[in-house]
């Protein structure tokens, strides 16, 4: 019997597999379906959206395992689905290693893994296919998906799969779109309507529409709304429409190229075409009055060994020599002449250093804020004045040309050189061409005219360069070429689809062709980088400009389209003003350390204004900063309550909301609970999806992204609760939730880690709390008015923390005696639980961080041998050695001394050493015999790692742990 009053996502959610698929999608980078359309920050993976929508629409039955089987089948995450998605073959060597001895003898001439595997003569393709399937089935889920396409690439499931699905769900669907329609009709009486009022990059509306739901999407930000419209109307267009849009792109590009060639600004006297112009700032050294070119590095190409070498001209500055194929000594000499060092100008002439802040004449105001002394650029300026602190200098050009070799093959050659007099004359021509049309082009909207509004992110260009208008973040060559793309987009477009395609292309170009575009000298790269390599407007001392030819890939962006047939509506609007009803609201609101979208997108808006006005006459073209929901403070809380009250009002009584946010800490959870509670919503369940990536270069340390899905229904109760009666109810709910998760978990491929059980305890406490209309003694308005960094523990925090303790007391590791577990220190419990995560092949930082929070352990990084994203693991006994013994709480613990005893055994190849160590440590106060059972429990737990393949680093220690356990057991007998 199916129950449509409940959803699958309310009772279970296979977080492990969804996390792995989400991570796989993130790692696809530009091959992701929507990323090619334009820059946005924090797009949710499409597979996460697909899983969420299905999770809401699928009913529950009396057979939870069958429900889970159907859910995974629909997402192609079951065995059949993985095989359907398999797009790469295992190598012959991999196949051979995965076969049994008998199977090797049957299909291969070799029988040993040390021999080169060769298939027997005459083996048929059908047999090879069978062997591929057989060995593929023996891989772990993580290994399998490396050979698979993403779920979204499978157009449809086979008929036999639909027969199984329809039989369970009592439907008659032959594709996903039909199923979504039928499930919506069973649950709501019509095709489900899914809304998102924080649409951002558009993942939620796009995937919902692609699945067959009707969609409403809105955002306050015009760039976000534009991207969402593009997702639904361009990525969601027919193949024929895409062909027409590509033809439009080619037409615009051809016109740009034609005009550039007429101007003659990108070819040299040999007819070679420039593909990169590299510029640097110059400034006067205040000590010797020399003009110093500024750069934190003069390495131009590590692969080509290309450098810039400063040469003192003996008068007032430096010539710059470009050397390709430089020697080690030349490279070393170049590095010695770096002129930006630790925020200071270094002058190679007088050898003095001057802080950049001194050059800028920075000073502090009465409130301690830094005030730049730089001259502010006027609206019509696009090059520095002669007396400005920072001048700009072209110091290197890379040219390229094609030639035919002796075999008739067309080859390409590229080379770097310092600009010649003729190159500099072409630079002057660019300035002249821009000057002639600057005012007209600003009026026409071909280049920006908007001023930069001060803000957290936008202060940087104003303060460090004196730029007050967005066009000043671009040099003349960039303004001229970028402007041509807008000019011809407007002139050649015939409809809104073409205009929007032009806007998307311009925004991609702007992100790669500005004075904020870094030059990357890395081996195999040697090219410019995008402006938004992180979430900031970073002013640079040297940067790259791309000529029109090398903007082709940015302009001709890939469109991975699916012809969407659903009804979709996109609105540029404040979430507080929405009046459209949706059965399901899925939102990813700004929260905690939210990105300053409203500021960062103004760079694009400055260029888009004219095009947006033409494509969407009813839209505004400002970022609406004053209305933007910012991630902290009383104003944020009030805005969120207003928004979610409005969404609850625009949702039927049997509707569902899912709020996605990045899990921070108990204070954030407590605050969010109060916000949603005040909005008339109650928590049903919560799930944590880890989409962790190693983002070196973005932030120091590790950058961990874990998305929490908080599932909500309307608050329908008028009951009032008392705080003293809540604990019992929370305890019962936590234990029920954990038992339910354990019952449906896959023992061979676990879905849930301790992090998920911890999250379940958070959700359980919120579930109980938000069931009631009111709780005596909790003043919601007072709690929401407190700053988030307050040291005062709120009643909600206290209840959540109690729920966490209940969970961790209830979650005793398999094979560990409950009495021993009860007596262990939090640090010891953390270490044992961490090893359990390793046993389950869990290596995400977020999982271990959640453990630490749950056990209240603050100092734990010394316990880890590796703390990098996705490769986290704890130290073995042999890696720990004697480090930290008796130094801190964990160093003085029984667990730590047992590890030390194992290390002694390994070193001496004898259990006697380890046993004697333990006796010497604990026999002084006759503790050894009292602790013997706990010692044996710990040793027994560690000995389990001896035969776990992926824990090879523990094998030797685990072997001696087993021997030492027996030695301790037999001690004194």
XYZ file of C-alpha atoms in Angstrom, residues 1 67 78 95 151 195 300 443 556 648 745 773 820 853 882:
15
model
C 0.000 0.000 0.000
C 11.347 1.974 -1.904
C 21.674 0.489 -8.934
C 40.298 -7.320 -15.954
C 23.011 9.850 -14.687
C 9.443 26.875 -7.381
C 56.376 33.990 -18.343
C 25.902 56.035 -24.948
C 31.509 30.152 -28.861
C 4.545 28.924 3.001
C 21.310 0.812 5.196
C 3.177 26.171 17.858
C 34.237 0.063 27.650
C 31.699 18.357 16.793
C 56.150 8.372 20.468
